[in-house]
């Protein structure tokens, strides 16, 4: 049994190291450098779609606060000619105050290019997006989640990335909006690293997800490939897979940003991750014909295998660490029980007999390698994002992120696997 | 969709180099470990010879006033020997290529332990020292689920009684060394754990209270045995 466990651990270590080395090579060959841009000579017509479902939150005071009204306000205040873009807000059968909040916000912009679709029944984000695509007038279509905040120059910043017709989508740099809670701060670190990683993916044309907050698509391309699909509630991931399958390029921009609301509670976080992970796994299995398929290049050879390998790696690492921790705890308590919890003599019986040669150097070197890679990625990510790595209020979240993030992912994967086995219905 | 094969190959080569480097360091460390425990063994042997001669001299010249110092040296040597023996055993388990070297060293350490056990009898006679000798025969967790608990209880006893107990630990499965077999036959060891307190054999798990009771039965004067 121990031999099998050791072999599994070694295989996991080799695979993890291979992926890490691969992405480091991409970084060193300039993968984090900005993509080519063209000068924006004219202002193409753009449609911004804001699908909204229960986007209101009740504050401690009992007051209902809509995030979507702020999103609409931001969308309507872009530094872009007013007659060159339209906003379509879709209420996807919300059961809270969202329709009222949207109506009130839309009224404020009467006379501007703003449309409101009020759906009585919740059909999912993909259906809301498709309803908007059907009436969209824009050459480009933006998907904008109802819980996102924009910088005014975002459109002017992102459109120049469409330098050729084969670019089907450009994604902005996504950061966590106003991180206040511990969990939001942890995710703030996560998002910055993820964006850096996506930039590296973009260098190889293997971005696997164009996220909800302000990904810009060519409308014609969206129509051509058949619009959005439900895709296990991860329509943003599936549409990206389909763009890849149809050989469209997806570009990750880092100099134009959007802020999005990250889950502030552990429960909401776990629910979001389960949706992401289950969606990623099932969609990848649906698109398995692209796996190791030469015609899909690095997307098929590194990205899809990585999506499938991630849960296995995370779960193996989580279970190994848990097994070691539990074994250590079991031994400690069992030993204390044998000596009737005489802690004083127990401590005295410990033989502090350290010798440098006792160190497990292979594990030590592996740990140093992984830690060095983590630090290198952190520094490179924050430099690229032009953010400060250290901030007094984020020291503990940073420590948590570096030390326990992978375990948290492992736990989320285990929960996701459990849901898949139970065939539990996926929720937003 | 262009794919650079070279990047995949380079990543594979670098990964292989890192692992080979790790393996090479591991082997180098293993070599150092063999040298280290072998050097320790040489030092232990010198210490053993010294203790042996000192006890012989005490018996011959009848000068017991040196006993406390010599006993302390003996006790410390024995403790160091046990620590190094455990280390040899651990290194042997971790060993990837030097199995035979560690087996040989383990044999030598086992012999040294038995030597010390024999000498302890002499020490007791020469200095009339008040201590109890225990031998702990252990086996693998599969054959002896209670051995780990027994080791815990014995460690506790050692911490409690200090130099009043001398504990000799013998790996009953180490058949490469014939002395182990002789010791097992001597005490009729067939079950594990087996603990020998002086010449009394207990072929079952002894709790810390059982051990204390048996040890106190042999000690003439020990504060640890007072107060019920």
XYZ file of C-alpha atoms in Angstrom:
656
model
C 0.000 0.000 0.000
C 2.798 2.371 0.978
C 4.600 1.526 -2.262
C 1.496 2.372 -4.319
C 1.082 5.654 -2.416
C 4.737 6.515 -3.002
C 4.446 5.815 -6.734
C 1.293 7.963 -6.974
C 3.047 10.801 -5.125
C 6.069 10.616 -7.399
C 3.894 10.639 -10.515
C 1.973 13.654 -9.160
C 5.245 15.427 -8.347
C 6.637 14.774 -11.850
C 3.442 15.972 -13.572
C 3.217 19.092 -11.363
C 6.849 19.947 -11.984
C 6.453 19.410 -15.726
C 3.502 21.818 -15.914
C 5.309 24.377 -13.742
C 8.465 24.193 -15.885
C 6.418 24.430 -19.069
C 4.695 27.664 -17.995
C 7.946 29.104 -16.691
C 9.467 28.534 -20.130
C 6.525 30.372 -21.670
C 7.110 33.224 -19.212
C 10.834 33.444 -19.970
C 10.192 33.559 -23.697
C 8.094 36.687 -23.139
C 4.664 35.217 -22.509
C 3.725 38.004 -20.122
C 4.538 40.784 -22.591
C 1.536 42.699 -24.001
C -0.151 41.536 -27.193
C -0.063 43.538 -30.390
C -2.600 46.375 -30.600
C -3.822 48.548 -33.445
C -4.760 52.191 -33.364
C -8.476 52.721 -32.923
C -9.212 54.860 -36.006
C -12.976 54.554 -35.817
C -15.455 53.540 -33.155
C -17.156 50.274 -34.062
C -20.682 49.809 -32.720
C -20.677 47.738 -29.542
C -23.449 45.950 -27.663
C -22.996 45.478 -23.939
C -25.203 42.758 -22.475
C -25.858 42.691 -18.735
C -27.630 39.478 -17.754
C -28.901 39.757 -14.189
C -30.304 37.183 -11.834
C -30.930 38.027 -8.172
C -28.170 40.633 -8.074
C -29.445 42.432 -4.970
C -28.049 41.913 -1.534
C -29.523 42.740 1.837
C -27.156 44.696 4.037
C -26.819 44.366 7.816
C -29.119 47.390 8.219
C -31.840 45.526 6.338
C -31.534 47.864 3.349
C -31.626 46.208 -0.061
C -28.698 47.213 -2.222
C -28.412 46.449 -5.894
C -25.023 45.885 -7.451
C -26.526 45.749 -10.906
C -27.548 49.437 -10.822
C -23.892 50.367 -10.306
C -22.927 48.057 -13.174
C -25.520 49.752 -15.429
C -24.271 53.176 -14.339
C -20.688 52.193 -15.179
C -21.745 50.727 -18.528
C -23.610 53.913 -19.415
C -20.710 56.152 -18.425
C -18.009 54.741 -20.655
C -15.520 56.998 -22.363
C -16.853 55.973 -25.784
C -19.191 57.840 -28.162
C -22.728 57.416 -26.778
C -24.205 56.711 -30.194
C -21.648 53.972 -30.865
C -22.741 51.560 -28.182
C -25.884 50.122 -26.678
C -26.608 48.403 -23.405
C -29.064 45.517 -23.141
C -30.045 44.584 -19.608
C -31.726 41.201 -19.219
C -33.512 40.282 -16.028
C -33.399 36.507 -16.030
C -36.486 35.861 -13.887
C -35.020 37.238 -10.661
C -37.017 36.587 -7.507
C -35.557 39.451 -5.472
C -35.635 43.222 -6.002
C -33.468 43.065 -9.142
C -36.281 43.951 -11.650
C -37.216 47.048 -9.633
C -33.566 48.106 -9.313
C -32.992 47.610 -13.069
C -36.162 49.493 -14.061
C -35.207 52.402 -11.865
C -31.653 52.471 -13.282
C -32.825 52.154 -16.895
C -35.295 55.062 -16.415
C -32.388 57.302 -15.534
C -30.943 56.813 -19.006
C -34.114 57.354 -21.038
C -33.198 58.585 -24.512
C -29.915 56.695 -24.514
C -29.180 53.350 -26.228
C -30.429 51.148 -23.431
C -32.840 48.227 -23.691
C -34.442 46.200 -20.951
C -35.601 42.617 -21.404
C -37.627 41.371 -18.458
C -37.951 37.590 -18.472
C -40.562 36.140 -16.154
C -38.882 32.777 -15.917
C -35.282 32.055 -15.053
C -33.755 30.203 -18.018
C -30.108 30.635 -17.271
C -27.432 33.080 -18.308
C -26.887 31.436 -21.692
C -30.540 32.018 -22.651
C -30.361 35.633 -21.466
C -27.247 36.177 -23.582
C -28.845 34.566 -26.637
C -31.958 36.749 -26.282
C -29.686 39.769 -26.364
C -27.587 38.462 -29.268
C -30.781 38.103 -31.306
C -31.427 41.841 -31.149
C -27.858 43.095 -30.793
C -26.781 45.732 -33.314
C -23.119 45.828 -32.355
C -20.190 44.562 -34.374
C -18.776 43.541 -31.021
C -20.724 42.078 -28.142
C -19.690 42.379 -24.522
C -20.811 39.996 -21.844
C -20.980 41.927 -18.590
C -21.996 40.197 -15.364
C -24.383 42.218 -13.221
C -21.882 42.359 -10.360
C -18.978 44.055 -12.137
C -17.478 47.532 -12.109
C -15.717 49.117 -15.082
C -13.137 51.780 -15.729
C -14.480 54.375 -18.213
C -11.770 53.742 -20.823
C -12.266 49.975 -20.916
C -13.802 49.808 -24.411
C -11.217 52.103 -25.918
C -8.558 49.994 -24.258
C -9.838 46.580 -25.256
C -11.011 47.015 -28.867
C -7.499 47.725 -30.249
C -6.616 44.098 -29.402
C -8.815 42.928 -32.295
C -5.899 43.199 -34.736
C -7.000 40.382 -37.020
C -10.194 38.649 -38.058
C -9.233 35.391 -36.402
C -9.408 36.986 -32.945
C -12.836 35.972 -31.721
C -12.643 37.308 -28.195
C -10.592 39.613 -25.958
C -10.720 39.244 -22.177
C -9.928 42.046 -19.742
C -7.829 41.932 -16.601
C -10.202 40.883 -13.862
C -9.649 41.834 -10.222
C -11.680 41.433 -7.054
C -13.905 44.394 -6.265
C -13.198 46.116 -2.944
C -11.806 43.099 -1.034
C -12.898 43.488 2.571
C -13.355 40.033 4.074
C -10.512 37.560 4.580
C -11.842 35.316 1.826
C -12.175 38.212 -0.629
C -8.554 39.193 0.070
C -7.387 35.628 -0.563
C -9.264 35.686 -3.854
C -7.723 39.053 -4.687
C -4.327 37.289 -4.755
C -5.794 34.382 -6.661
C -7.272 36.576 -9.393
C -4.024 38.481 -9.977
C -2.118 35.221 -10.400
C -4.853 33.739 -12.561
C -4.745 36.745 -14.875
C -0.982 36.389 -15.196
C -1.403 32.712 -15.943
C -4.106 33.509 -18.503
C -1.740 35.959 -20.152
C 0.765 33.119 -20.546
C -2.008 30.921 -21.962
C -2.949 33.702 -24.334
C 0.651 33.805 -25.588
C 0.120 30.206 -26.739
C -3.453 30.858 -27.885
C -4.855 28.450 -25.371
C -7.089 30.541 -23.113
C -9.813 28.202 -21.919
C -12.302 30.615 -20.410
C -13.581 34.052 -21.378
C -15.113 35.141 -18.073
C -18.432 36.886 -17.640
C -17.129 40.321 -16.678
C -16.499 42.233 -19.906
C -15.224 39.624 -22.336
C -15.624 41.169 -25.786
C -16.706 38.917 -28.673
C -17.180 39.499 -32.367
C -20.985 39.294 -32.690
C -20.740 37.680 -36.090
C -18.534 34.925 -34.703
C -20.920 34.326 -31.799
C -23.816 33.972 -34.223
C -21.797 31.750 -36.535
C -20.897 29.278 -33.809
C -24.445 29.178 -32.466
C -24.468 31.502 -29.465
C -24.237 30.445 -25.841
C -25.196 27.066 -24.402
C -26.141 26.051 -20.879
C -23.044 23.849 -20.595
C -23.398 22.834 -16.940
C -23.851 26.503 -15.920
C -20.403 27.379 -17.254
C -21.427 28.934 -20.553
C -18.376 31.244 -20.519
C -16.055 28.247 -20.499
C -17.995 26.325 -23.107
C -18.173 29.229 -25.556
C -14.382 29.565 -25.256
C -13.918 25.867 -25.985
C -16.173 26.298 -29.029
C -14.197 29.309 -30.215
C -11.026 27.247 -29.850
C -12.616 24.354 -31.703
C -13.459 26.711 -34.563
C -9.867 27.977 -34.546
C -10.589 31.476 -33.273
C -7.972 33.146 -31.114
C -8.743 34.473 -27.622
C -6.548 37.282 -26.358
C -5.948 38.177 -22.722
C -5.380 41.892 -22.122
C -3.803 42.985 -18.865
C -3.806 46.764 -19.257
C -7.590 47.129 -19.236
C -9.375 46.085 -16.129
C -12.727 45.168 -14.707
C -13.583 44.602 -11.086
C -15.882 41.795 -10.129
C -17.525 40.753 -6.921
C -15.951 37.655 -5.399
C -17.855 35.392 -2.990
C -17.538 36.774 0.504
C -18.632 33.681 2.408
C -17.093 30.212 2.402
C -20.415 28.699 1.434
C -20.808 30.932 -1.603
C -17.161 30.343 -2.490
C -17.569 26.570 -2.384
C -20.736 26.757 -4.471
C -18.982 28.887 -7.101
C -15.945 26.593 -7.226
C -18.066 23.489 -7.497
C -19.882 25.050 -10.430
C -16.579 25.989 -12.080
C -14.875 22.673 -11.458
C -17.790 20.490 -12.445
C -18.338 22.630 -15.533
C -14.656 22.499 -16.472
C -14.467 18.727 -16.111
C -17.710 17.902 -17.888
C -17.141 20.402 -20.703
C -13.614 19.100 -21.225
C -14.987 15.593 -21.463
C -17.571 16.834 -23.970
C -14.753 18.340 -26.048
C -12.438 15.352 -25.626
C -11.952 15.134 -29.394
C -9.676 18.182 -29.016
C -7.447 16.411 -26.472
C -3.968 15.805 -27.916
C -5.344 16.828 -31.281
C -2.573 18.442 -33.327
C -4.962 20.754 -35.161
C -5.754 22.477 -31.829
C -2.110 23.017 -30.935
C -1.179 23.857 -27.357
C -4.845 24.069 -26.346
C -5.222 20.352 -26.983
C -1.768 19.350 -25.805
C -1.282 21.326 -22.605
C -4.441 23.196 -21.622
C -7.091 20.492 -21.807
C -4.866 17.837 -20.187
C -4.107 20.364 -17.448
C -7.814 21.004 -16.856
C -8.361 17.264 -16.492
C -5.210 16.698 -14.425
C -5.875 19.567 -11.981
C -8.534 17.766 -9.942
C -6.432 14.626 -9.722
C -3.332 16.580 -8.640
C -5.278 18.684 -6.141
C -7.104 15.708 -4.632
C -3.939 13.573 -4.340
C -2.023 16.398 -2.664
C -4.944 17.139 -0.334
C -5.446 13.505 0.651
C -1.709 12.950 1.186
C -1.373 15.959 3.456
C -4.558 15.035 5.286
C -3.375 11.443 5.699
C -0.022 12.593 7.122
C -1.669 15.110 9.438
C -4.265 12.642 10.668
C -1.642 9.929 11.127
C 0.513 12.335 13.151
C -2.432 13.382 15.297
C -3.556 9.763 15.790
C -0.040 8.739 16.864
C 0.259 11.672 19.263
C -3.067 11.045 20.986
C -2.544 7.287 21.076
C 0.868 7.725 22.685
C -0.552 10.140 25.244
C -3.326 7.674 25.992
C -0.794 4.867 26.591
C 0.925 6.966 29.248
C -2.304 8.252 30.832
C -1.741 11.759 29.431
C 1.328 12.409 31.589
C 2.432 15.199 29.249
C 5.430 16.258 31.338
C 7.151 12.871 31.112
C 5.980 12.479 27.528
C 7.869 15.611 26.538
C 10.900 14.434 28.515
C 10.797 11.067 26.757
C 11.142 12.737 23.368
C 14.631 12.319 22.089
C 15.744 15.594 20.600
C 18.498 14.067 18.610
C 18.748 16.160 15.485
C 21.359 15.439 12.882
C 21.670 17.208 9.534
C 21.826 13.838 7.778
C 18.372 12.914 9.131
C 16.764 15.458 6.823
C 14.853 13.981 3.914
C 16.755 15.944 1.309
C 14.680 14.814 -1.666
C 11.481 16.113 -0.051
C 13.343 19.228 1.058
C 14.615 19.939 -2.461
C 11.157 19.287 -3.931
C 9.635 21.675 -1.378
C 12.262 24.350 -2.093
C 11.622 23.954 -5.846
C 7.862 24.354 -5.392
C 8.270 27.292 -3.006
C 10.716 29.023 -5.384
C 8.304 28.558 -8.282
C 5.440 29.921 -6.140
C 7.460 33.001 -5.127
C 8.631 33.549 -8.714
C 5.051 33.340 -10.026
C 3.801 35.675 -7.276
C 6.449 38.303 -7.988
C 6.025 38.062 -11.778
C 2.209 38.243 -11.487
C 2.240 41.305 -9.293
C 4.861 43.047 -11.415
C 2.832 42.368 -14.541
C -0.368 43.546 -12.844
C 1.482 46.570 -11.416
C 0.076 45.775 -7.980
C 1.795 45.713 -4.595
C 2.437 42.177 -3.375
C 2.665 43.157 0.288
C 0.061 45.214 2.056
C -0.363 45.288 5.801
C -4.027 44.303 5.666
C -3.314 41.423 3.309
C -0.359 39.692 5.012
C -2.420 36.879 6.558
C -4.495 36.325 3.383
C -1.218 36.157 1.429
C 0.179 33.582 3.854
C -3.050 31.610 3.616
C -2.995 31.825 -0.153
C 0.593 30.560 -0.431
C 0.211 27.837 2.191
C -3.326 26.552 1.950
C -4.821 27.644 -1.346
C -4.000 24.369 -3.063
C -5.610 22.471 -0.190
C -8.713 24.609 -0.506
C -8.843 23.785 -4.194
C -8.405 20.105 -3.379
C -11.284 20.283 -0.936
C -13.462 22.024 -3.550
C -12.579 19.339 -6.068
C -13.518 16.584 -3.617
C -16.864 18.319 -2.990
C -17.358 18.658 -6.751
C -16.571 14.983 -7.356
C -19.065 14.075 -4.654
C -21.741 16.164 -6.388
C -20.944 14.574 -9.756
C -21.261 11.091 -8.248
C -24.555 12.070 -6.583
C -25.656 13.660 -9.884
C -26.647 16.704 -7.880
C -28.281 19.481 -9.881
C -25.868 22.321 -10.561
C -26.758 25.683 -9.054
C -25.585 29.195 -9.702
C -2.847 26.800 -33.998
C 0.910 26.458 -33.962
C 2.585 24.309 -31.411
C 6.271 24.477 -30.542
C 7.426 20.914 -29.945
C 10.731 22.222 -28.593
C 8.977 23.757 -25.572
C 7.448 20.397 -24.603
C 10.772 18.657 -25.028
C 12.648 21.370 -23.090
C 10.124 21.145 -20.226
C 10.564 17.351 -20.189
C 14.360 17.623 -20.186
C 14.384 20.221 -17.382
C 11.950 18.108 -15.329
C 14.178 15.065 -15.844
C 17.293 17.050 -14.880
C 15.652 18.306 -11.666
C 14.665 14.758 -10.723
C 18.058 13.311 -11.602
C 19.652 16.056 -9.545
C 17.403 15.151 -6.632
C 18.282 11.485 -7.059
C 22.012 12.265 -7.205
C 21.805 14.340 -4.027
C 19.828 11.551 -2.378
C 22.540 9.028 -3.240
C 25.289 11.333 -2.030
C 23.456 11.819 1.271
C 23.047 8.065 1.619
C 26.795 7.620 1.203
C 27.410 10.261 3.871
C 24.996 8.492 6.196
C 26.865 5.187 5.841
C 30.176 6.929 6.594
C 28.686 8.808 9.533
C 27.203 5.781 11.311
C 30.336 3.750 10.601
C 32.454 6.480 12.243
C 30.058 6.577 15.170
C 30.412 2.831 15.531
C 34.207 3.093 15.748
C 33.832 5.709 18.487
C 31.276 3.569 20.360
C 33.659 0.621 20.263
C 36.454 2.643 21.796
C 34.048 3.835 24.508
C 32.892 0.272 25.084
C 36.447 -1.037 25.435
C 37.203 1.764 27.848
C 34.127 0.993 29.989
C 34.926 -2.713 29.911
C 38.466 -2.153 31.132
C 37.312 0.306 33.780
C 34.872 -2.219 35.260
C 37.527 -4.912 35.116
C 39.905 -2.634 36.987
C 37.264 -1.835 39.613
C 36.681 -5.543 40.187
C 40.373 -6.323 40.208
C 41.538 -3.426 42.371
C 38.358 -3.195 44.458
C 38.160 0.618 44.111
C 34.428 1.326 43.938
C 34.743 5.065 44.662
C 35.097 5.682 40.886
C 31.780 3.939 40.215
C 29.461 6.970 39.957
C 31.566 8.572 37.232
C 32.087 5.345 35.304
C 28.391 4.450 35.602
C 27.412 7.798 34.189
C 29.756 7.356 31.229
C 28.398 3.866 30.698
C 24.829 5.092 30.853
C 25.490 7.928 28.387
C 27.323 5.618 25.980
C 24.459 3.179 26.030
C 21.954 5.927 25.357
C 24.025 7.238 22.455
C 24.371 3.733 21.103
C 20.598 3.290 21.146
C 20.051 6.588 19.333
C 22.515 5.659 16.625
C 21.008 2.192 16.357
C 17.608 3.776 15.752
C 19.181 6.077 13.208
C 20.769 3.121 11.372
C 17.392 1.427 11.329
C 15.675 4.566 9.929
C 18.389 5.180 7.348
C 18.125 1.544 6.301
C 14.361 1.956 5.733
C 14.921 5.098 3.625
C 17.836 3.567 1.760
C 17.478 3.239 -1.982
C 20.741 1.528 -2.897
C 22.857 0.983 0.209
C 20.652 -1.715 1.771
C 23.553 -4.095 2.314
C 25.778 -1.453 3.899
C 23.021 -0.510 6.337
C 22.278 -4.181 7.109
C 25.920 -4.696 7.959
C 25.941 -1.630 10.176
C 22.726 -2.733 11.862
C 24.370 -6.071 12.640
C 27.347 -4.323 14.169
C 25.119 -2.104 16.286
C 23.069 -5.089 17.438
C 26.276 -6.835 18.486
C 27.381 -3.716 20.342
C 24.093 -3.605 22.189
C 24.425 -7.188 23.319
C 27.985 -6.388 24.368
C 26.689 -3.546 26.502
C 24.013 -5.787 27.912
C 26.669 -8.271 28.961
C 28.812 -5.507 30.373
C 25.868 -4.124 32.345
C 25.855 -7.337 34.384
C 29.497 -6.752 35.124
C 28.781 -3.122 36.032
C 26.073 -4.210 38.441
C 28.434 -6.649 40.144
C 31.444 -4.336 40.197
C 29.670 -1.231 41.456
C 26.629 -2.737 43.134
C 24.602 -0.313 41.067
C 20.876 -0.140 41.593
C 19.345 -0.444 38.123
C 16.997 -2.701 36.236
C 17.770 -4.096 32.791
C 14.994 -4.519 30.294
C 15.091 -6.125 26.879
C 12.368 -5.224 24.411
C 11.860 -7.601 21.481
C 9.820 -5.946 18.763
C 8.549 -6.929 15.349
C 6.811 -5.297 12.367
C 3.504 -3.438 12.943
C 1.785 -6.225 11.006
C 3.104 -8.981 13.297
C 3.031 -6.832 16.385
C 0.290 -4.199 16.476
C 1.107 -3.401 20.121
C 4.833 -2.834 19.621
C 4.479 0.895 18.986
C 2.468 1.321 22.189
C 5.010 -0.782 24.058
C 7.817 1.447 22.762
C 5.867 4.508 23.957
C 5.410 2.992 27.413
C 9.120 2.082 27.589
C 10.176 5.578 26.491
C 7.992 6.949 29.250
C 9.583 4.606 31.798
C 13.017 5.684 30.600
C 12.090 9.353 31.072
C 10.716 8.562 34.517
C 13.516 6.368 35.888
C 16.492 7.751 33.947
C 19.672 5.805 34.786
C 17.721 3.402 37.008
C 16.650 1.529 33.889
C 18.749 0.220 31.025
C 16.595 -0.649 28.052
C 17.954 -2.810 25.245
C 15.873 -2.881 22.094
C 16.128 -5.842 19.716
C 14.575 -6.153 16.285
C 13.351 -9.728 16.474
C 13.047 -9.970 12.694
C 16.668 -9.107 12.073
C 17.660 -12.667 11.268
C 20.826 -11.562 9.476
C 22.454 -11.380 12.909
C 22.591 -14.828 14.620
C 22.858 -13.240 18.084
C 19.230 -12.110 17.746
C 18.174 -15.699 17.333
C 20.240 -16.776 20.314
C 18.667 -14.043 22.477
C 15.186 -15.028 21.309
C 15.842 -18.679 22.166
C 17.374 -17.737 25.504
C 14.134 -15.991 26.547
C 11.820 -18.224 24.553
C 10.472 -15.295 22.544
C 7.649 -16.413 20.257
C 5.155 -13.581 20.628
C 5.491 -9.825 20.310
C 5.917 -7.557 22.083
C 8.064 -9.404 24.586
C 9.639 -7.499 27.438
C 12.267 -9.070 29.690
C 12.600 -7.358 33.055
C 15.862 -8.698 34.454
C 15.138 -12.404 33.840
C 11.353 -12.299 33.971
C 9.769 -12.726 30.531
C 6.442 -11.032 29.655
C 5.154 -11.957 26.226
C 2.315 -9.428 26.134
C 1.844 -5.695 26.151
C 2.881 -4.193 29.483
C 1.229 -0.922 30.397
C 3.269 1.799 32.050
C 1.776 0.788 35.411
C 2.681 -2.883 34.848
C 6.201 -1.876 33.895
C 6.543 0.361 36.944
C 5.331 -2.407 39.223
C 7.837 -4.912 37.775
C 10.702 -2.435 37.798
C 9.996 -1.300 41.348
C 10.034 -4.953 42.408
C 13.715 -5.043 41.454
C 14.890 -1.622 42.596
C 16.078 -1.281 46.148
C 15.744 2.432 46.504
C 13.937 4.573 43.984
C 11.904 7.719 44.652
C 9.784 6.930 41.588
C 8.495 3.777 43.308
C 7.288 5.548 46.429
C 3.817 6.893 46.957
C 1.933 3.886 45.643
